[in-house]
CSV table of C-alpha atoms and ligand atoms in Angstrom, one decimal:
chain,number,residue,atom,x,y,z
A,1295,UNK,CA,0.0,0.0,0.0
A,1296,UNK,CA,1.9,3.0,-1.2
A,1297,UNK,CA,1.3,6.5,-2.4
A,1298,UNK,CA,3.5,7.7,-5.2
A,1299,UNK,CA,3.8,11.5,-5.2
A,1300,UNK,CA,5.1,13.1,-8.4
A,1301,UNK,CA,5.8,16.8,-8.6
A,1302,UNK,CA,4.7,18.2,-12.0
A,1303,UNK,CA,6.0,21.7,-11.3
A,1304,UNK,CA,4.5,24.7,-9.5
A,1305,UNK,CA,1.6,23.3,-7.3
A,1306,UNK,CA,0.8,20.5,-9.7
A,1307,UNK,CA,1.1,17.0,-8.4
A,1308,UNK,CA,0.1,13.5,-9.4
A,1309,UNK,CA,-0.8,11.0,-6.7
A,1310,UNK,CA,-0.8,7.3,-7.5
A,1311,UNK,CA,-2.6,5.5,-4.7
A,1312,UNK,CA,-2.4,1.8,-5.3
A,1313,UNK,CA,-2.8,2.4,-9.0
A,1314,UNK,CA,-5.6,5.0,-8.7
A,1315,UNK,CA,-4.6,8.4,-10.0
A,1316,UNK,CA,-5.4,11.9,-8.7
A,1317,UNK,CA,-4.1,15.2,-10.0
A,1318,UNK,CA,-3.7,18.3,-7.9
A,1319,UNK,CA,-3.9,21.8,-9.5
A,1320,UNK,CA,-2.7,20.5,-12.9
A,1321,UNK,CA,-1.0,23.6,-14.4
A,1322,UNK,CA,1.2,22.3,-17.2
A,1323,UNK,CA,0.7,24.5,-20.3
A,1324,UNK,CA,2.7,27.7,-20.0
A,1325,UNK,CA,4.3,26.3,-16.8
A,1326,UNK,CA,8.1,26.8,-17.2
A,1327,UNK,CA,8.7,23.9,-14.8
A,1328,UNK,CA,6.2,21.5,-16.3
A,1329,UNK,CA,7.5,18.0,-16.1
A,1330,UNK,CA,5.2,16.6,-18.8
A,1331,UNK,CA,2.5,17.6,-21.2
A,1332,UNK,CA,-1.1,17.8,-20.0
A,1333,UNK,CA,-1.9,15.3,-22.9
A,1334,UNK,CA,0.2,12.6,-21.3
A,1335,UNK,CA,-1.4,12.6,-17.8
A,1336,UNK,CA,-3.8,10.0,-16.6
A,1337,UNK,CA,-6.4,11.0,-14.0
A,1338,UNK,CA,-9.5,9.6,-12.4
A,1339,UNK,CA,-10.1,12.6,-10.2
A,1340,UNK,CA,-8.7,16.2,-10.3
A,1341,UNK,CA,-8.6,18.5,-7.3
A,1342,UNK,CA,-8.5,22.2,-7.9
A,1343,UNK,CA,-7.7,24.5,-4.9
A,1344,UNK,CA,-9.0,27.8,-6.3
A,1345,UNK,CA,-9.8,29.7,-9.5
A,1346,UNK,CA,-6.4,31.2,-10.4
A,1347,UNK,CA,-5.0,30.2,-13.8
A,1348,UNK,CA,-1.8,28.6,-12.3
A,1349,UNK,CA,-4.1,26.1,-10.5
A,1350,UNK,CA,-7.0,25.5,-12.8
A,1351,UNK,CA,-4.4,25.1,-15.4
A,1352,UNK,CA,-5.2,22.3,-17.9
A,1353,UNK,CA,-8.1,20.9,-15.8
A,1354,UNK,CA,-10.6,21.3,-18.6
A,1355,UNK,CA,-8.7,19.5,-21.3
A,1356,UNK,CA,-7.5,16.7,-19.0
A,1357,UNK,CA,-11.1,16.2,-17.7
A,1358,UNK,CA,-12.5,16.1,-21.1
A,1359,UNK,CA,-9.9,13.7,-22.4
A,1360,UNK,CA,-9.9,11.3,-19.4
A,1361,UNK,CA,-13.5,11.8,-18.1
A,1362,UNK,CA,-12.0,12.5,-14.7
A,1363,UNK,CA,-14.2,14.0,-12.0
A,1364,UNK,CA,-13.2,17.4,-10.8
A,1365,UNK,CA,-13.5,18.4,-7.2
A,1366,UNK,CA,-13.2,22.1,-6.1
A,1367,UNK,CA,-15.4,24.7,-4.5
A,1368,UNK,CA,-18.9,25.1,-5.9
A,1369,UNK,CA,-18.1,28.3,-7.8
A,1370,UNK,CA,-15.1,26.8,-9.6
A,1371,UNK,CA,-17.1,23.7,-10.4
A,1372,UNK,CA,-20.0,25.7,-11.8
A,1373,UNK,CA,-17.5,27.6,-14.0
A,1374,UNK,CA,-15.9,24.3,-15.2
A,1375,UNK,CA,-19.3,22.9,-15.9
A,1376,UNK,CA,-20.0,25.9,-18.1
A,1377,UNK,CA,-16.8,25.2,-20.0
A,1378,UNK,CA,-17.8,21.6,-20.8
A,1379,UNK,CA,-16.5,19.6,-17.9
A,1380,UNK,CA,-19.0,16.8,-17.4
A,1381,UNK,CA,-18.3,15.5,-14.0
A,1382,UNK,CA,-17.7,18.0,-11.2
A,1383,UNK,CA,-18.3,17.8,-7.4
A,1384,UNK,CA,-18.5,21.0,-5.5
A,1385,UNK,CA,-17.6,21.2,-1.9
A,1386,UNK,CA,-16.9,24.1,0.4
A,1387,UNK,CA,-14.7,25.0,3.4
A,1388,UNK,CA,-14.9,22.5,6.2
A,1389,UNK,CA,-16.8,20.0,4.1
A,1390,UNK,CA,-15.5,16.4,3.5
A,1391,UNK,CA,-16.6,13.7,1.1
A,1392,UNK,CA,-15.4,10.2,0.3
A,1393,UNK,CA,-14.7,10.0,-3.4
A,1394,UNK,CA,-14.6,6.2,-3.6
A,1395,UNK,CA,-10.9,5.7,-2.7
A,1396,UNK,CA,-9.9,9.1,-1.5
A,1397,UNK,CA,-11.5,11.3,1.1
A,1398,UNK,CA,-11.2,15.0,0.6
A,1399,UNK,CA,-12.0,17.7,3.1
A,1400,UNK,CA,-11.7,21.4,2.0
A,1401,UNK,CA,-9.8,23.6,4.4
A,1402,UNK,CA,-9.7,27.3,4.5
A,1403,UNK,CA,-6.9,29.1,2.7
A,1404,UNK,CA,-6.1,32.8,3.1
A,1405,UNK,CA,-5.7,34.0,-0.5
A,1406,UNK,CA,-8.1,35.1,-3.3
A,1407,UNK,CA,-9.9,33.2,-6.0
A,1408,UNK,CA,-11.0,34.5,-9.3
A,1409,UNK,CA,-11.4,32.5,-12.5
A,1410,UNK,CA,-9.0,33.0,-15.5
A,1411,UNK,CA,-11.7,35.1,-17.2
A,1412,UNK,CA,-12.1,37.3,-14.2
A,1413,UNK,CA,-15.4,35.8,-13.0
A,1414,UNK,CA,-16.1,35.0,-9.3
A,1415,UNK,CA,-14.2,32.0,-8.1
A,1416,UNK,CA,-15.6,31.5,-4.6
A,1417,UNK,CA,-13.2,31.0,-1.6
A,1418,UNK,CA,-9.8,29.6,-2.0
A,1419,UNK,CA,-9.2,26.3,-0.3
A,1420,UNK,CA,-6.7,23.7,0.7
A,1421,UNK,CA,-7.4,19.9,1.0
A,1422,UNK,CA,-6.9,17.3,3.6
A,1423,UNK,CA,-6.8,14.0,1.9
A,1424,UNK,CA,-7.2,10.6,3.6
A,1425,UNK,CA,-6.4,7.6,1.5
A,1426,UNK,CA,-4.7,4.3,1.9
A,1427,UNK,CA,-4.2,4.9,5.6
A,1428,UNK,CA,-2.4,8.1,5.1
A,1429,UNK,CA,-3.3,11.7,5.6
A,1430,UNK,CA,-2.0,14.5,3.3
A,1431,UNK,CA,-2.5,18.2,3.6
A,1432,UNK,CA,-2.3,20.2,0.4
A,1433,UNK,CA,-2.3,23.9,1.4
A,1434,UNK,CA,-3.0,25.4,-2.0
A,1435,UNK,CA,-2.1,29.1,-2.1
A,1436,UNK,CA,-2.3,30.5,1.4
A,1437,UNK,CA,-0.8,32.8,4.0
A,1438,UNK,CA,0.3,31.3,7.2
A,1439,UNK,CA,-2.6,30.9,9.7
A,1440,UNK,CA,-2.6,29.6,13.2
A,1441,UNK,CA,-5.5,27.2,12.7
A,1442,UNK,CA,-2.9,25.0,10.9
A,1443,UNK,CA,-2.4,23.7,14.4
A,1444,UNK,CA,-5.9,22.2,14.2
A,1445,UNK,CA,-5.0,20.5,10.9
A,1446,UNK,CA,-1.8,19.2,12.6
A,1447,UNK,CA,-3.9,17.7,15.4
A,1448,UNK,CA,-5.3,15.3,12.7
A,1449,UNK,CA,-1.8,13.8,12.3
A,1450,UNK,CA,-0.4,14.7,8.9
A,1451,UNK,CA,1.9,12.3,7.0
A,1452,UNK,CA,2.8,14.8,4.2
A,1453,UNK,CA,2.2,18.5,4.0
A,1454,UNK,CA,2.5,20.3,0.7
A,1455,UNK,CA,3.3,23.9,1.4
A,1456,UNK,CA,3.9,27.0,-0.8
A,1457,UNK,CA,7.3,28.6,-0.1
A,1458,UNK,CA,7.5,31.1,-3.0
A,1459,UNK,CA,6.6,34.2,-1.1
A,1460,UNK,CA,5.0,37.3,-2.8
A,1461,UNK,CA,1.7,35.5,-3.6
A,1462,UNK,CA,1.7,33.0,-0.7
A,1463,UNK,CA,3.7,32.4,2.4
A,1464,UNK,CA,7.4,32.4,2.0
A,1465,UNK,CA,10.1,30.3,3.6
A,1466,UNK,CA,10.1,32.0,7.0
A,1467,UNK,CA,6.3,31.6,7.5
A,1468,UNK,CA,6.5,28.0,6.1
A,1469,UNK,CA,8.8,27.1,8.9
A,1470,UNK,CA,6.2,28.2,11.4
A,1471,UNK,CA,3.5,26.4,9.4
A,1472,UNK,CA,5.5,23.2,9.7
A,1473,UNK,CA,5.7,23.6,13.5
A,1474,UNK,CA,2.0,24.0,13.6
A,1475,UNK,CA,1.3,21.1,11.2
A,1476,UNK,CA,3.9,18.7,12.6
A,1477,UNK,CA,3.9,16.5,9.4
A,1478,UNK,CA,6.3,13.6,9.0
A,1479,UNK,CA,7.3,14.9,5.6
A,1480,UNK,CA,6.9,18.3,4.0
A,1481,UNK,CA,7.1,19.0,0.2
A,1482,UNK,CA,7.7,22.6,-1.0
A,1483,UNK,CA,5.7,23.9,-3.9
A,1484,UNK,CA,4.7,27.2,-5.7
A,1485,UNK,CA,8.4,28.3,-6.0
A,1486,UNK,CA,10.9,28.7,-8.8
A,1487,UNK,CA,8.3,28.8,-11.5
A,1488,UNK,CA,8.8,32.5,-12.2
A,1489,UNK,CA,11.6,34.8,-11.0
A,1490,UNK,CA,9.2,36.6,-8.6
A,1491,UNK,CA,8.8,33.4,-6.6
A,1492,UNK,CA,12.3,32.0,-6.9
A,1493,UNK,CA,13.7,30.6,-3.6
A,1494,UNK,CA,16.8,28.8,-2.3
A,1495,UNK,CA,15.1,25.5,-1.7
A,1496,UNK,CA,18.3,23.8,-0.3
A,1497,UNK,CA,18.6,26.5,2.3
A,1498,UNK,CA,14.9,26.0,3.1
A,1499,UNK,CA,15.4,22.3,3.5
A,1500,UNK,CA,18.4,22.8,5.8
A,1501,UNK,CA,16.2,25.0,8.0
A,1502,UNK,CA,13.4,22.4,8.1
A,1503,UNK,CA,15.9,19.8,9.2
A,1504,UNK,CA,17.4,22.0,11.9
A,1505,UNK,CA,14.4,23.9,13.1
A,1506,UNK,CA,11.5,21.4,12.9
A,1507,UNK,CA,10.9,17.7,13.5
A,1508,UNK,CA,9.7,17.2,9.9
A,1509,UNK,CA,11.7,15.8,7.0
A,1510,UNK,CA,11.8,17.9,3.9
A,1511,UNK,CA,11.3,16.2,0.5
A,1512,UNK,CA,12.6,18.3,-2.3
A,1513,UNK,CA,11.6,17.0,-5.6
A,1514,UNK,CA,12.8,18.0,-9.1
A,1515,UNK,CA,10.0,18.5,-11.6
A,1516,UNK,CA,9.0,15.0,-12.7
A,1517,UNK,CA,10.5,13.2,-9.7
A,1518,UNK,CA,8.5,10.9,-7.6
A,1519,UNK,CA,8.6,10.2,-3.8
A,1520,UNK,CA,7.1,7.0,-2.6
A,1521,UNK,CA,5.3,7.3,0.8
A,1522,UNK,CA,5.1,4.1,2.8
B,84,LIG,NI1,-3.5,31.8,-6.4
B,85,LIG,MN1,-0.8,30.4,-7.4
């Protein structure tokens, strides 16, 4: 029973859970770090944290090609439905639902959410996923917030945290987030894609090792970490 976590660049990840495939914020086209083409990705289910273009990304084309169900807030789902995505499942902050083999609960995120065409995108979210006996927290785009301690109380195996600064929390705040969340492993995201969010990820990882009890997992785009 393993979960394979592949970083596709920016905040895009593929999760392979015992052969079932989920995508998170699949932004590949126009992503300078993209590890693959959107046309080459398999997906049964796609999770979208908020309406911004670097998170909605290629959701429409992947969903149309694969028939994947898309899970996001209700406003993002309504917008995607209007663009021809057949299977959507809207949730909202605090709400959880078991999608067959992966349970997803939307958390709050302190950020904004508008669709690529400027229309209303509801509230931004993160996700707490429970699957195959593991719990993962995907923060989405967010500032640091102290209620991350409550998420940490649920016992997190892996936290995916933005560290790019400028649009989200940066390295300093992410260190405090890690102390709140207490995950076994932490994976950085939303950095290096553009000059504005470039970060010294090796220095960040050193600080995680010396200042927290969590283990940093720094992936190159396209690389996979297997969680056991
Ligand atoms: Ni955003
Ligand atoms: Mn973003």
